Protein backbone atom coordinates (compact mmCIF):
# COMPACT_ATOMS: atom_id res chain seq x y z
CA UNK A 1 0.00 0.00 0.00
CA UNK A 2 1.29 3.46 -0.90
CA UNK A 3 1.26 6.36 1.51
CA UNK A 4 -1.34 8.29 -0.52
CA UNK A 5 -3.74 5.35 -0.81
CA UNK A 6 -6.36 4.98 1.90
CA UNK A 7 -7.82 1.71 0.60
CA UNK A 8 -7.29 -1.27 2.90
CA UNK A 9 -5.22 -4.24 1.75
CA UNK A 10 -7.13 -7.46 1.34
CA UNK A 11 -5.79 -10.85 2.29
CA UNK A 12 -4.37 -13.02 -0.48
CA UNK A 13 -6.96 -15.46 -1.86
CA UNK A 14 -5.40 -18.43 -3.70
CA UNK A 15 -8.84 -19.55 -4.96
CA UNK A 16 -9.97 -16.19 -6.36
CA UNK A 17 -11.98 -17.74 -9.20
CA UNK A 18 -13.96 -19.96 -6.81
CA UNK A 19 -14.57 -17.03 -4.49
CA UNK A 20 -15.83 -14.90 -7.38
CA UNK A 21 -18.24 -17.64 -8.54
CA UNK A 22 -19.53 -18.09 -4.99
CA UNK A 23 -20.13 -14.34 -4.60
CA UNK A 24 -21.94 -14.14 -7.96
CA UNK A 25 -24.07 -17.18 -7.11
CA UNK A 26 -25.06 -15.66 -3.76
CA UNK A 27 -25.86 -12.35 -5.42
CA UNK A 28 -28.04 -14.04 -8.08
CA UNK A 29 -29.98 -16.04 -5.48
CA UNK A 30 -30.62 -12.87 -3.48
CA UNK A 31 -31.79 -11.03 -6.59
CA UNK A 32 -34.00 -13.92 -7.71
CA UNK A 33 -35.69 -14.32 -4.32
CA UNK A 34 -36.31 -10.60 -3.86
CA UNK A 35 -37.64 -9.92 -7.36
CA UNK A 36 -41.26 -10.37 -8.33
CA UNK A 37 -42.55 -11.96 -11.52
CA UNK A 38 -42.97 -8.59 -13.31
CA UNK A 39 -39.31 -7.62 -13.16
CA UNK A 40 -36.86 -8.11 -15.99
CA UNK A 41 -34.93 -11.37 -15.82
CA UNK A 42 -31.24 -11.46 -16.80
CA UNK A 43 -32.12 -13.37 -19.99
CA UNK A 44 -34.50 -10.59 -21.06
CA UNK A 45 -32.00 -7.77 -20.64
CA UNK A 46 -29.99 -6.21 -23.45
CA UNK A 47 -26.47 -7.27 -24.24
CA UNK A 48 -24.43 -5.45 -21.60
CA UNK A 49 -21.05 -6.37 -23.07
CA UNK A 50 -20.53 -2.81 -24.32
CA UNK A 51 -17.51 -0.73 -23.44
CA UNK A 52 -17.73 2.44 -21.39
CA UNK A 53 -17.16 4.53 -24.51
CA UNK A 54 -20.07 2.79 -26.25
CA UNK A 55 -22.31 3.32 -23.22
CA UNK A 56 -21.40 7.02 -23.07
CA UNK A 57 -22.00 7.60 -26.78
CA UNK A 58 -25.54 8.83 -27.52
CA UNK A 59 -27.55 6.27 -29.43
CA UNK A 60 -29.15 8.04 -32.39
CA UNK A 61 -31.28 5.02 -33.22
CA UNK A 62 -33.42 5.48 -30.13
CA UNK A 63 -33.74 9.25 -30.23
CA UNK A 64 -37.28 10.12 -31.29
CA UNK A 65 -37.80 12.23 -34.39
CA UNK A 66 -39.91 15.25 -33.50
CA UNK A 67 -41.62 15.56 -36.90
CA UNK A 68 -44.38 13.24 -38.04
CA UNK A 69 -45.11 13.92 -41.70
CA UNK A 70 -48.64 13.69 -43.13
CA UNK A 71 -49.33 10.52 -45.07
CA UNK A 72 -49.25 10.78 -48.85
CA UNK A 73 -51.30 8.67 -51.19
CA UNK A 74 -49.57 5.39 -52.09
CA UNK A 75 -48.97 6.54 -55.68
CA UNK A 76 -47.47 9.87 -54.55
CA UNK A 77 -43.83 10.34 -53.71
CA UNK A 78 -41.93 13.52 -53.06
CA UNK A 79 -38.26 14.19 -52.52
CA UNK A 80 -36.83 17.58 -51.73
CA UNK A 81 -34.72 18.87 -54.56
CA UNK A 82 -31.34 20.36 -53.77
CA UNK A 83 -32.36 23.47 -55.73
CA UNK A 84 -35.20 24.05 -53.25
CA UNK A 85 -32.91 23.52 -50.28
CA UNK A 86 -30.40 26.06 -51.62
CA UNK A 87 -33.15 28.66 -52.12
CA UNK A 88 -34.41 28.40 -48.53
CA UNK A 89 -33.65 31.34 -46.24
CA UNK A 90 -31.52 30.55 -43.19
CA UNK A 91 -32.60 31.31 -39.63
CA UNK A 92 -29.91 31.08 -36.94
CA UNK A 93 -31.95 31.96 -33.85
CA UNK A 94 -30.07 35.18 -33.14
CA UNK A 95 -31.75 38.02 -31.25
CA UNK A 96 -31.62 40.43 -34.20
CA UNK A 97 -33.35 38.01 -36.61
CA UNK A 98 -37.07 38.33 -37.26
CA UNK A 99 -38.87 34.95 -37.19
CA UNK A 100 -41.92 36.37 -39.02
CA UNK A 101 -39.74 37.59 -41.88
CA UNK A 102 -38.08 34.18 -42.04
CA UNK A 103 -41.48 32.45 -42.24
CA UNK A 104 -42.64 34.82 -45.01
CA UNK A 105 -39.52 34.18 -47.10
CA UNK A 106 -39.81 30.46 -46.39
CA UNK A 107 -43.44 30.48 -47.55
CA UNK A 108 -42.51 32.25 -50.80
CA UNK A 109 -39.85 29.66 -51.65
CA UNK A 110 -42.02 26.66 -50.73
CA UNK A 111 -45.05 27.92 -52.63
CA UNK A 112 -43.05 28.15 -55.86
CA UNK A 113 -41.88 24.52 -55.69
CA UNK A 114 -45.20 22.75 -55.18
CA UNK A 115 -45.70 19.74 -57.45
CA UNK A 116 -49.18 18.65 -58.53
CA UNK A 117 -51.08 16.72 -55.86
CA UNK A 118 -48.64 17.31 -52.99
CA UNK A 119 -49.88 19.36 -50.04
CA UNK A 120 -48.01 22.60 -49.42
CA UNK A 121 -47.93 21.83 -45.68
CA UNK A 122 -46.13 18.56 -46.44
CA UNK A 123 -43.45 20.40 -48.42
CA UNK A 124 -43.07 22.99 -45.66
CA UNK A 125 -42.69 20.33 -42.98
CA UNK A 126 -40.06 18.53 -45.07
CA UNK A 127 -38.14 21.71 -45.93
CA UNK A 128 -38.33 23.61 -42.63
CA UNK A 129 -35.44 21.81 -40.86
CA UNK A 130 -33.19 22.75 -43.79
CA UNK A 131 -34.02 26.44 -43.29
CA UNK A 132 -32.72 26.42 -39.72
CA UNK A 133 -29.12 26.64 -38.65
CA UNK A 134 -27.14 26.71 -35.42
CA UNK A 135 -29.12 27.15 -32.21
CA UNK A 136 -32.43 27.23 -34.07
CA UNK A 137 -31.83 23.77 -35.55
CA UNK A 138 -30.76 22.43 -32.16
CA UNK A 139 -34.00 23.67 -30.61
CA UNK A 140 -36.03 21.93 -33.31
CA UNK A 141 -34.38 18.58 -32.78
CA UNK A 142 -34.52 18.79 -28.98
CA UNK A 143 -38.26 19.44 -28.83
CA UNK A 144 -40.09 17.02 -26.55
CA UNK A 145 -43.32 17.50 -28.52
CA UNK A 146 -44.21 15.74 -31.75
CA UNK A 147 -45.15 17.95 -34.70
CA UNK A 148 -48.10 16.55 -36.67
CA UNK A 149 -48.99 19.63 -38.70
CA UNK A 150 -47.28 22.64 -40.20
CA UNK A 151 -49.33 24.86 -37.88
CA UNK A 152 -47.92 23.12 -34.79
CA UNK A 153 -44.38 23.48 -36.08
CA UNK A 154 -44.85 27.16 -36.98
CA UNK A 155 -46.50 27.99 -33.63
CA UNK A 156 -43.71 26.32 -31.64
CA UNK A 157 -41.08 28.10 -33.74
CA UNK A 158 -42.68 31.50 -33.12
CA UNK A 159 -43.13 30.82 -29.39
CA UNK A 160 -39.47 29.94 -29.12
CA UNK A 161 -37.96 32.76 -31.16
CA UNK A 162 -40.45 35.63 -30.84
CA UNK A 163 -39.97 36.30 -27.16
CA UNK A 164 -42.73 37.62 -24.89
CA UNK A 165 -40.52 40.55 -23.89
CA UNK A 166 -40.32 41.61 -27.53
CA UNK A 167 -44.12 41.40 -27.81
CA UNK A 168 -44.47 43.53 -24.68
CA UNK A 169 -42.05 46.14 -26.04
CA UNK A 170 -43.95 46.40 -29.33
CA UNK A 171 -47.28 46.61 -27.47
CA UNK A 172 -45.93 49.46 -25.32
CA UNK A 173 -44.74 51.33 -28.42
CA UNK A 174 -48.17 50.99 -30.03
CA UNK A 175 -50.20 51.87 -26.93
CA UNK A 176 -47.87 54.52 -25.59
CA UNK A 177 -48.01 57.01 -28.43
CA UNK A 178 -46.56 60.32 -27.30
CA UNK A 179 -47.32 63.65 -28.83
CA UNK A 180 -44.20 65.77 -29.09
CA UNK A 181 -44.18 69.50 -28.48
CA UNK A 182 -45.43 71.39 -31.51
CA UNK A 183 -46.85 68.23 -33.11
CA UNK A 184 -50.52 68.19 -34.05
CA UNK A 185 -52.78 65.19 -33.53
CA UNK A 186 -53.11 64.32 -37.22
CA UNK A 187 -49.31 64.27 -37.78
CA UNK A 188 -48.70 61.02 -35.98
JSON list of C-alpha atoms in Angstrom, two decimals:
[
{"chain": "A", "resi": 1, "resn": "UNK", "atom": "CA", "xyz": [0.00, 0.00, 0.00]},
{"chain": "A", "resi": 2, "resn": "UNK", "atom": "CA", "xyz": [1.29, 3.46, -0.90]},
{"chain": "A", "resi": 3, "resn": "UNK", "atom": "CA", "xyz": [1.26, 6.36, 1.51]},
{"chain": "A", "resi": 4, "resn": "UNK", "atom": "CA", "xyz": [-1.34, 8.29, -0.52]},
{"chain": "A", "resi": 5, "resn": "UNK", "atom": "CA", "xyz": [-3.74, 5.35, -0.81]},
{"chain": "A", "resi": 6, "resn": "UNK", "atom": "CA", "xyz": [-6.36, 4.98, 1.90]},
{"chain": "A", "resi": 7, "resn": "UNK", "atom": "CA", "xyz": [-7.82, 1.71, 0.60]},
{"chain": "A", "resi": 8, "resn": "UNK", "atom": "CA", "xyz": [-7.29, -1.27, 2.90]},
{"chain": "A", "resi": 9, "resn": "UNK", "atom": "CA", "xyz": [-5.22, -4.24, 1.75]},
{"chain": "A", "resi": 10, "resn": "UNK", "atom": "CA", "xyz": [-7.13, -7.46, 1.34]},
{"chain": "A", "resi": 11, "resn": "UNK", "atom": "CA", "xyz": [-5.79, -10.85, 2.29]},
{"chain": "A", "resi": 12, "resn": "UNK", "atom": "CA", "xyz": [-4.37, -13.02, -0.48]},
{"chain": "A", "resi": 13, "resn": "UNK", "atom": "CA", "xyz": [-6.96, -15.46, -1.86]},
{"chain": "A", "resi": 14, "resn": "UNK", "atom": "CA", "xyz": [-5.40, -18.43, -3.70]},
{"chain": "A", "resi": 15, "resn": "UNK", "atom": "CA", "xyz": [-8.84, -19.55, -4.96]},
{"chain": "A", "resi": 16, "resn": "UNK", "atom": "CA", "xyz": [-9.97, -16.19, -6.36]},
{"chain": "A", "resi": 17, "resn": "UNK", "atom": "CA", "xyz": [-11.98, -17.74, -9.20]},
{"chain": "A", "resi": 18, "resn": "UNK", "atom": "CA", "xyz": [-13.96, -19.96, -6.81]},
{"chain": "A", "resi": 19, "resn": "UNK", "atom": "CA", "xyz": [-14.57, -17.03, -4.49]},
{"chain": "A", "resi": 20, "resn": "UNK", "atom": "CA", "xyz": [-15.83, -14.90, -7.38]},
{"chain": "A", "resi": 21, "resn": "UNK", "atom": "CA", "xyz": [-18.24, -17.64, -8.54]},
{"chain": "A", "resi": 22, "resn": "UNK", "atom": "CA", "xyz": [-19.53, -18.09, -4.99]},
{"chain": "A", "resi": 23, "resn": "UNK", "atom": "CA", "xyz": [-20.13, -14.34, -4.60]},
{"chain": "A", "resi": 24, "resn": "UNK", "atom": "CA", "xyz": [-21.94, -14.14, -7.96]},
{"chain": "A", "resi": 25, "resn": "UNK", "atom": "CA", "xyz": [-24.07, -17.18, -7.11]},
{"chain": "A", "resi": 26, "resn": "UNK", "atom": "CA", "xyz": [-25.06, -15.66, -3.76]},
{"chain": "A", "resi": 27, "resn": "UNK", "atom": "CA", "xyz": [-25.86, -12.35, -5.42]},
{"chain": "A", "resi": 28, "resn": "UNK", "atom": "CA", "xyz": [-28.04, -14.04, -8.08]},
{"chain": "A", "resi": 29, "resn": "UNK", "atom": "CA", "xyz": [-29.98, -16.04, -5.48]},
{"chain": "A", "resi": 30, "resn": "UNK", "atom": "CA", "xyz": [-30.62, -12.87, -3.48]},
{"chain": "A", "resi": 31, "resn": "UNK", "atom": "CA", "xyz": [-31.79, -11.03, -6.59]},
{"chain": "A", "resi": 32, "resn": "UNK", "atom": "CA", "xyz": [-34.00, -13.92, -7.71]},
{"chain": "A", "resi": 33, "resn": "UNK", "atom": "CA", "xyz": [-35.69, -14.32, -4.32]},
{"chain": "A", "resi": 34, "resn": "UNK", "atom": "CA", "xyz": [-36.31, -10.60, -3.86]},
{"chain": "A", "resi": 35, "resn": "UNK", "atom": "CA", "xyz": [-37.64, -9.92, -7.36]},
{"chain": "A", "resi": 36, "resn": "UNK", "atom": "CA", "xyz": [-41.26, -10.37, -8.33]},
{"chain": "A", "resi": 37, "resn": "UNK", "atom": "CA", "xyz": [-42.55, -11.96, -11.52]},
{"chain": "A", "resi": 38, "resn": "UNK", "atom": "CA", "xyz": [-42.97, -8.59, -13.31]},
{"chain": "A", "resi": 39, "resn": "UNK", "atom": "CA", "xyz": [-39.31, -7.62, -13.16]},
{"chain": "A", "resi": 40, "resn": "UNK", "atom": "CA", "xyz": [-36.86, -8.11, -15.99]},
{"chain": "A", "resi": 41, "resn": "UNK", "atom": "CA", "xyz": [-34.93, -11.37, -15.82]},
{"chain": "A", "resi": 42, "resn": "UNK", "atom": "CA", "xyz": [-31.24, -11.46, -16.80]},
{"chain": "A", "resi": 43, "resn": "UNK", "atom": "CA", "xyz": [-32.12, -13.37, -19.99]},
{"chain": "A", "resi": 44, "resn": "UNK", "atom": "CA", "xyz": [-34.50, -10.59, -21.06]},
{"chain": "A", "resi": 45, "resn": "UNK", "atom": "CA", "xyz": [-32.00, -7.77, -20.64]},
{"chain": "A", "resi": 46, "resn": "UNK", "atom": "CA", "xyz": [-29.99, -6.21, -23.45]},
{"chain": "A", "resi": 47, "resn": "UNK", "atom": "CA", "xyz": [-26.47, -7.27, -24.24]},
{"chain": "A", "resi": 48, "resn": "UNK", "atom": "CA", "xyz": [-24.43, -5.45, -21.60]},
{"chain": "A", "resi": 49, "resn": "UNK", "atom": "CA", "xyz": [-21.05, -6.37, -23.07]},
{"chain": "A", "resi": 50, "resn": "UNK", "atom": "CA", "xyz": [-20.53, -2.81, -24.32]},
{"chain": "A", "resi": 51, "resn": "UNK", "atom": "CA", "xyz": [-17.51, -0.73, -23.44]},
{"chain": "A", "resi": 52, "resn": "UNK", "atom": "CA", "xyz": [-17.73, 2.44, -21.39]},
{"chain": "A", "resi": 53, "resn": "UNK", "atom": "CA", "xyz": [-17.16, 4.53, -24.51]},
{"chain": "A", "resi": 54, "resn": "UNK", "atom": "CA", "xyz": [-20.07, 2.79, -26.25]},
{"chain": "A", "resi": 55, "resn": "UNK", "atom": "CA", "xyz": [-22.31, 3.32, -23.22]},
{"chain": "A", "resi": 56, "resn": "UNK", "atom": "CA", "xyz": [-21.40, 7.02, -23.07]},
{"chain": "A", "resi": 57, "resn": "UNK", "atom": "CA", "xyz": [-22.00, 7.60, -26.78]},
{"chain": "A", "resi": 58, "resn": "UNK", "atom": "CA", "xyz": [-25.54, 8.83, -27.52]},
{"chain": "A", "resi": 59, "resn": "UNK", "atom": "CA", "xyz": [-27.55, 6.27, -29.43]},
{"chain": "A", "resi": 60, "resn": "UNK", "atom": "CA", "xyz": [-29.15, 8.04, -32.39]},
{"chain": "A", "resi": 61, "resn": "UNK", "atom": "CA", "xyz": [-31.28, 5.02, -33.22]},
{"chain": "A", "resi": 62, "resn": "UNK", "atom": "CA", "xyz": [-33.42, 5.48, -30.13]},
{"chain": "A", "resi": 63, "resn": "UNK", "atom": "CA", "xyz": [-33.74, 9.25, -30.23]},
{"chain": "A", "resi": 64, "resn": "UNK", "atom": "CA", "xyz": [-37.28, 10.12, -31.29]},
{"chain": "A", "resi": 65, "resn": "UNK", "atom": "CA", "xyz": [-37.80, 12.23, -34.39]},
{"chain": "A", "resi": 66, "resn": "UNK", "atom": "CA", "xyz": [-39.91, 15.25, -33.50]},
{"chain": "A", "resi": 67, "resn": "UNK", "atom": "CA", "xyz": [-41.62, 15.56, -36.90]},
{"chain": "A", "resi": 68, "resn": "UNK", "atom": "CA", "xyz": [-44.38, 13.24, -38.04]},
{"chain": "A", "resi": 69, "resn": "UNK", "atom": "CA", "xyz": [-45.11, 13.92, -41.70]},
{"chain": "A", "resi": 70, "resn": "UNK", "atom": "CA", "xyz": [-48.64, 13.69, -43.13]},
{"chain": "A", "resi": 71, "resn": "UNK", "atom": "CA", "xyz": [-49.33, 10.52, -45.07]},
{"chain": "A", "resi": 72, "resn": "UNK", "atom": "CA", "xyz": [-49.25, 10.78, -48.85]},
{"chain": "A", "resi": 73, "resn": "UNK", "atom": "CA", "xyz": [-51.30, 8.67, -51.19]},
{"chain": "A", "resi": 74, "resn": "UNK", "atom": "CA", "xyz": [-49.57, 5.39, -52.09]},
{"chain": "A", "resi": 75, "resn": "UNK", "atom": "CA", "xyz": [-48.97, 6.54, -55.68]},
{"chain": "A", "resi": 76, "resn": "UNK", "atom": "CA", "xyz": [-47.47, 9.87, -54.55]},
{"chain": "A", "resi": 77, "resn": "UNK", "atom": "CA", "xyz": [-43.83, 10.34, -53.71]},
{"chain": "A", "resi": 78, "resn": "UNK", "atom": "CA", "xyz": [-41.93, 13.52, -53.06]},
{"chain": "A", "resi": 79, "resn": "UNK", "atom": "CA", "xyz": [-38.26, 14.19, -52.52]},
{"chain": "A", "resi": 80, "resn": "UNK", "atom": "CA", "xyz": [-36.83, 17.58, -51.73]},
{"chain": "A", "resi": 81, "resn": "UNK", "atom": "CA", "xyz": [-34.72, 18.87, -54.56]},
{"chain": "A", "resi": 82, "resn": "UNK", "atom": "CA", "xyz": [-31.34, 20.36, -53.77]},
{"chain": "A", "resi": 83, "resn": "UNK", "atom": "CA", "xyz": [-32.36, 23.47, -55.73]},
{"chain": "A", "resi": 84, "resn": "UNK", "atom": "CA", "xyz": [-35.20, 24.05, -53.25]},
{"chain": "A", "resi": 85, "resn": "UNK", "atom": "CA", "xyz": [-32.91, 23.52, -50.28]},
{"chain": "A", "resi": 86, "resn": "UNK", "atom": "CA", "xyz": [-30.40, 26.06, -51.62]},
{"chain": "A", "resi": 87, "resn": "UNK", "atom": "CA", "xyz": [-33.15, 28.66, -52.12]},
{"chain": "A", "resi": 88, "resn": "UNK", "atom": "CA", "xyz": [-34.41, 28.40, -48.53]},
{"chain": "A", "resi": 89, "resn": "UNK", "atom": "CA", "xyz": [-33.65, 31.34, -46.24]},
{"chain": "A", "resi": 90, "resn": "UNK", "atom": "CA", "xyz": [-31.52, 30.55, -43.19]},
{"chain": "A", "resi": 91, "resn": "UNK", "atom": "CA", "xyz": [-32.60, 31.31, -39.63]},
{"chain": "A", "resi": 92, "resn": "UNK", "atom": "CA", "xyz": [-29.91, 31.08, -36.94]},
{"chain": "A", "resi": 93, "resn": "UNK", "atom": "CA", "xyz": [-31.95, 31.96, -33.85]},
{"chain": "A", "resi": 94, "resn": "UNK", "atom": "CA", "xyz": [-30.07, 35.18, -33.14]},
{"chain": "A", "resi": 95, "resn": "UNK", "atom": "CA", "xyz": [-31.75, 38.02, -31.25]},
{"chain": "A", "resi": 96, "resn": "UNK", "atom": "CA", "xyz": [-31.62, 40.43, -34.20]},
{"chain": "A", "resi": 97, "resn": "UNK", "atom": "CA", "xyz": [-33.35, 38.01, -36.61]},
{"chain": "A", "resi": 98, "resn": "UNK", "atom": "CA", "xyz": [-37.07, 38.33, -37.26]},
{"chain": "A", "resi": 99, "resn": "UNK", "atom": "CA", "xyz": [-38.87, 34.95, -37.19]},
{"chain": "A", "resi": 100, "resn": "UNK", "atom": "CA", "xyz": [-41.92, 36.37, -39.02]},
{"chain": "A", "resi": 101, "resn": "UNK", "atom": "CA", "xyz": [-39.74, 37.59, -41.88]},
{"chain": "A", "resi": 102, "resn": "UNK", "atom": "CA", "xyz": [-38.08, 34.18, -42.04]},
{"chain": "A", "resi": 103, "resn": "UNK", "atom": "CA", "xyz": [-41.48, 32.45, -42.24]},
{"chain": "A", "resi": 104, "resn": "UNK", "atom": "CA", "xyz": [-42.64, 34.82, -45.01]},
{"chain": "A", "resi": 105, "resn": "UNK", "atom": "CA", "xyz": [-39.52, 34.18, -47.10]},
{"chain": "A", "resi": 106, "resn": "UNK", "atom": "CA", "xyz": [-39.81, 30.46, -46.39]},
{"chain": "A", "resi": 107, "resn": "UNK", "atom": "CA", "xyz": [-43.44, 30.48, -47.55]},
{"chain": "A", "resi": 108, "resn": "UNK", "atom": "CA", "xyz": [-42.51, 32.25, -50.80]},
{"chain": "A", "resi": 109, "resn": "UNK", "atom": "CA", "xyz": [-39.85, 29.66, -51.65]},
{"chain": "A", "resi": 110, "resn": "UNK", "atom": "CA", "xyz": [-42.02, 26.66, -50.73]},
{"chain": "A", "resi": 111, "resn": "UNK", "atom": "CA", "xyz": [-45.05, 27.92, -52.63]},
{"chain": "A", "resi": 112, "resn": "UNK", "atom": "CA", "xyz": [-43.05, 28.15, -55.86]},
{"chain": "A", "resi": 113, "resn": "UNK", "atom": "CA", "xyz": [-41.88, 24.52, -55.69]},
{"chain": "A", "resi": 114, "resn": "UNK", "atom": "CA", "xyz": [-45.20, 22.75, -55.18]},
{"chain": "A", "resi": 115, "resn": "UNK", "atom": "CA", "xyz": [-45.70, 19.74, -57.45]},
{"chain": "A", "resi": 116, "resn": "UNK", "atom": "CA", "xyz": [-49.18, 18.65, -58.53]},
{"chain": "A", "resi": 117, "resn": "UNK", "atom": "CA", "xyz": [-51.08, 16.72, -55.86]},
{"chain": "A", "resi": 118, "resn": "UNK", "atom": "CA", "xyz": [-48.64, 17.31, -52.99]},
{"chain": "A", "resi": 119, "resn": "UNK", "atom": "CA", "xyz": [-49.88, 19.36, -50.04]},
{"chain": "A", "resi": 120, "resn": "UNK", "atom": "CA", "xyz": [-48.01, 22.60, -49.42]},
{"chain": "A", "resi": 121, "resn": "UNK", "atom": "CA", "xyz": [-47.93, 21.83, -45.68]},
{"chain": "A", "resi": 122, "resn": "UNK", "atom": "CA", "xyz": [-46.13, 18.56, -46.44]},
{"chain": "A", "resi": 123, "resn": "UNK", "atom": "CA", "xyz": [-43.45, 20.40, -48.42]},
{"chain": "A", "resi": 124, "resn": "UNK", "atom": "CA", "xyz": [-43.07, 22.99, -45.66]},
{"chain": "A", "resi": 125, "resn": "UNK", "atom": "CA", "xyz": [-42.69, 20.33, -42.98]},
{"chain": "A", "resi": 126, "resn": "UNK", "atom": "CA", "xyz": [-40.06, 18.53, -45.07]},
{"chain": "A", "resi": 127, "resn": "UNK", "atom": "CA", "xyz": [-38.14, 21.71, -45.93]},
{"chain": "A", "resi": 128, "resn": "UNK", "atom": "CA", "xyz": [-38.33, 23.61, -42.63]},
{"chain": "A", "resi": 129, "resn": "UNK", "atom": "CA", "xyz": [-35.44, 21.81, -40.86]},
{"chain": "A", "resi": 130, "resn": "UNK", "atom": "CA", "xyz": [-33.19, 22.75, -43.79]},
{"chain": "A", "resi": 131, "resn": "UNK", "atom": "CA", "xyz": [-34.02, 26.44, -43.29]},
{"chain": "A", "resi": 132, "resn": "UNK", "atom": "CA", "xyz": [-32.72, 26.42, -39.72]},
{"chain": "A", "resi": 133, "resn": "UNK", "atom": "CA", "xyz": [-29.12, 26.64, -38.65]},
{"chain": "A", "resi": 134, "resn": "UNK", "atom": "CA", "xyz": [-27.14, 26.71, -35.42]},
{"chain": "A", "resi": 135, "resn": "UNK", "atom": "CA", "xyz": [-29.12, 27.15, -32.21]},
{"chain": "A", "resi": 136, "resn": "UNK", "atom": "CA", "xyz": [-32.43, 27.23, -34.07]},
{"chain": "A", "resi": 137, "resn": "UNK", "atom": "CA", "xyz": [-31.83, 23.77, -35.55]},
{"chain": "A", "resi": 138, "resn": "UNK", "atom": "CA", "xyz": [-30.76, 22.43, -32.16]},
{"chain": "A", "resi": 139, "resn": "UNK", "atom": "CA", "xyz": [-34.00, 23.67, -30.61]},
{"chain": "A", "resi": 140, "resn": "UNK", "atom": "CA", "xyz": [-36.03, 21.93, -33.31]},
{"chain": "A", "resi": 141, "resn": "UNK", "atom": "CA", "xyz": [-34.38, 18.58, -32.78]},
{"chain": "A", "resi": 142, "resn": "UNK", "atom": "CA", "xyz": [-34.52, 18.79, -28.98]},
{"chain": "A", "resi": 143, "resn": "UNK", "atom": "CA", "xyz": [-38.26, 19.44, -28.83]},
{"chain": "A", "resi": 144, "resn": "UNK", "atom": "CA", "xyz": [-40.09, 17.02, -26.55]},
{"chain": "A", "resi": 145, "resn": "UNK", "atom": "CA", "xyz": [-43.32, 17.50, -28.52]},
{"chain": "A", "resi": 146, "resn": "UNK", "atom": "CA", "xyz": [-44.21, 15.74, -31.75]},
{"chain": "A", "resi": 147, "resn": "UNK", "atom": "CA", "xyz": [-45.15, 17.95, -34.70]},
{"chain": "A", "resi": 148, "resn": "UNK", "atom": "CA", "xyz": [-48.10, 16.55, -36.67]},
{"chain": "A", "resi": 149, "resn": "UNK", "atom": "CA", "xyz": [-48.99, 19.63, -38.70]},
{"chain": "A", "resi": 150, "resn": "UNK", "atom": "CA", "xyz": [-47.28, 22.64, -40.20]},
{"chain": "A", "resi": 151, "resn": "UNK", "atom": "CA", "xyz": [-49.33, 24.86, -37.88]},
{"chain": "A", "resi": 152, "resn": "UNK", "atom": "CA", "xyz": [-47.92, 23.12, -34.79]},
{"chain": "A", "resi": 153, "resn": "UNK", "atom": "CA", "xyz": [-44.38, 23.48, -36.08]},
{"chain": "A", "resi": 154, "resn": "UNK", "atom": "CA", "xyz": [-44.85, 27.16, -36.98]},
{"chain": "A", "resi": 155, "resn": "UNK", "atom": "CA", "xyz": [-46.50, 27.99, -33.63]},
{"chain": "A", "resi": 156, "resn": "UNK", "atom": "CA", "xyz": [-43.71, 26.32, -31.64]},
{"chain": "A", "resi": 157, "resn": "UNK", "atom": "CA", "xyz": [-41.08, 28.10, -33.74]},
{"chain": "A", "resi": 158, "resn": "UNK", "atom": "CA", "xyz": [-42.68, 31.50, -33.12]},
{"chain": "A", "resi": 159, "resn": "UNK", "atom": "CA", "xyz": [-43.13, 30.82, -29.39]},
{"chain": "A", "resi": 160, "resn": "UNK", "atom": "CA", "xyz": [-39.47, 29.94, -29.12]},
{"chain": "A", "resi": 161, "resn": "UNK", "atom": "CA", "xyz": [-37.96, 32.76, -31.16]},
{"chain": "A", "resi": 162, "resn": "UNK", "atom": "CA", "xyz": [-40.45, 35.63, -30.84]},
{"chain": "A", "resi": 163, "resn": "UNK", "atom": "CA", "xyz": [-39.97, 36.30, -27.16]},
{"chain": "A", "resi": 164, "resn": "UNK", "atom": "CA", "xyz": [-42.73, 37.62, -24.89]},
{"chain": "A", "resi": 165, "resn": "UNK", "atom": "CA", "xyz": [-40.52, 40.55, -23.89]},
{"chain": "A", "resi": 166, "resn": "UNK", "atom": "CA", "xyz": [-40.32, 41.61, -27.53]},
{"chain": "A", "resi": 167, "resn": "UNK", "atom": "CA", "xyz": [-44.12, 41.40, -27.81]},
{"chain": "A", "resi": 168, "resn": "UNK", "atom": "CA", "xyz": [-44.47, 43.53, -24.68]},
{"chain": "A", "resi": 169, "resn": "UNK", "atom": "CA", "xyz": [-42.05, 46.14, -26.04]},
{"chain": "A", "resi": 170, "resn": "UNK", "atom": "CA", "xyz": [-43.95, 46.40, -29.33]},
{"chain": "A", "resi": 171, "resn": "UNK", "atom": "CA", "xyz": [-47.28, 46.61, -27.47]},
{"chain": "A", "resi": 172, "resn": "UNK", "atom": "CA", "xyz": [-45.93, 49.46, -25.32]},
{"chain": "A", "resi": 173, "resn": "UNK", "atom": "CA", "xyz": [-44.74, 51.33, -28.42]},
{"chain": "A", "resi": 174, "resn": "UNK", "atom": "CA", "xyz": [-48.17, 50.99, -30.03]},
{"chain": "A", "resi": 175, "resn": "UNK", "atom": "CA", "xyz": [-50.20, 51.87, -26.93]},
{"chain": "A", "resi": 176, "resn": "UNK", "atom": "CA", "xyz": [-47.87, 54.52, -25.59]},
{"chain": "A", "resi": 177, "resn": "UNK", "atom": "CA", "xyz": [-48.01, 57.01, -28.43]},
{"chain": "A", "resi": 178, "resn": "UNK", "atom": "CA", "xyz": [-46.56, 60.32, -27.30]},
{"chain": "A", "resi": 179, "resn": "UNK", "atom": "CA", "xyz": [-47.32, 63.65, -28.83]},
{"chain": "A", "resi": 180, "resn": "UNK", "atom": "CA", "xyz": [-44.20, 65.77, -29.09]},
{"chain": "A", "resi": 181, "resn": "UNK", "atom": "CA", "xyz": [-44.18, 69.50, -28.48]},
{"chain": "A", "resi": 182, "resn": "UNK", "atom": "CA", "xyz": [-45.43, 71.39, -31.51]},
{"chain": "A", "resi": 183, "resn": "UNK", "atom": "CA", "xyz": [-46.85, 68.23, -33.11]},
{"chain": "A", "resi": 184, "resn": "UNK", "atom": "CA", "xyz": [-50.52, 68.19, -34.05]},
{"chain": "A", "resi": 185, "resn": "UNK", "atom": "CA", "xyz": [-52.78, 65.19, -33.53]},
{"chain": "A", "resi": 186, "resn": "UNK", "atom": "CA", "xyz": [-53.11, 64.32, -37.22]},
{"chain": "A", "resi": 187, "resn": "UNK", "atom": "CA", "xyz": [-49.31, 64.27, -37.78]},
{"chain": "A", "resi": 188, "resn": "UNK", "atom": "CA", "xyz": [-48.70, 61.02, -35.98]}
]
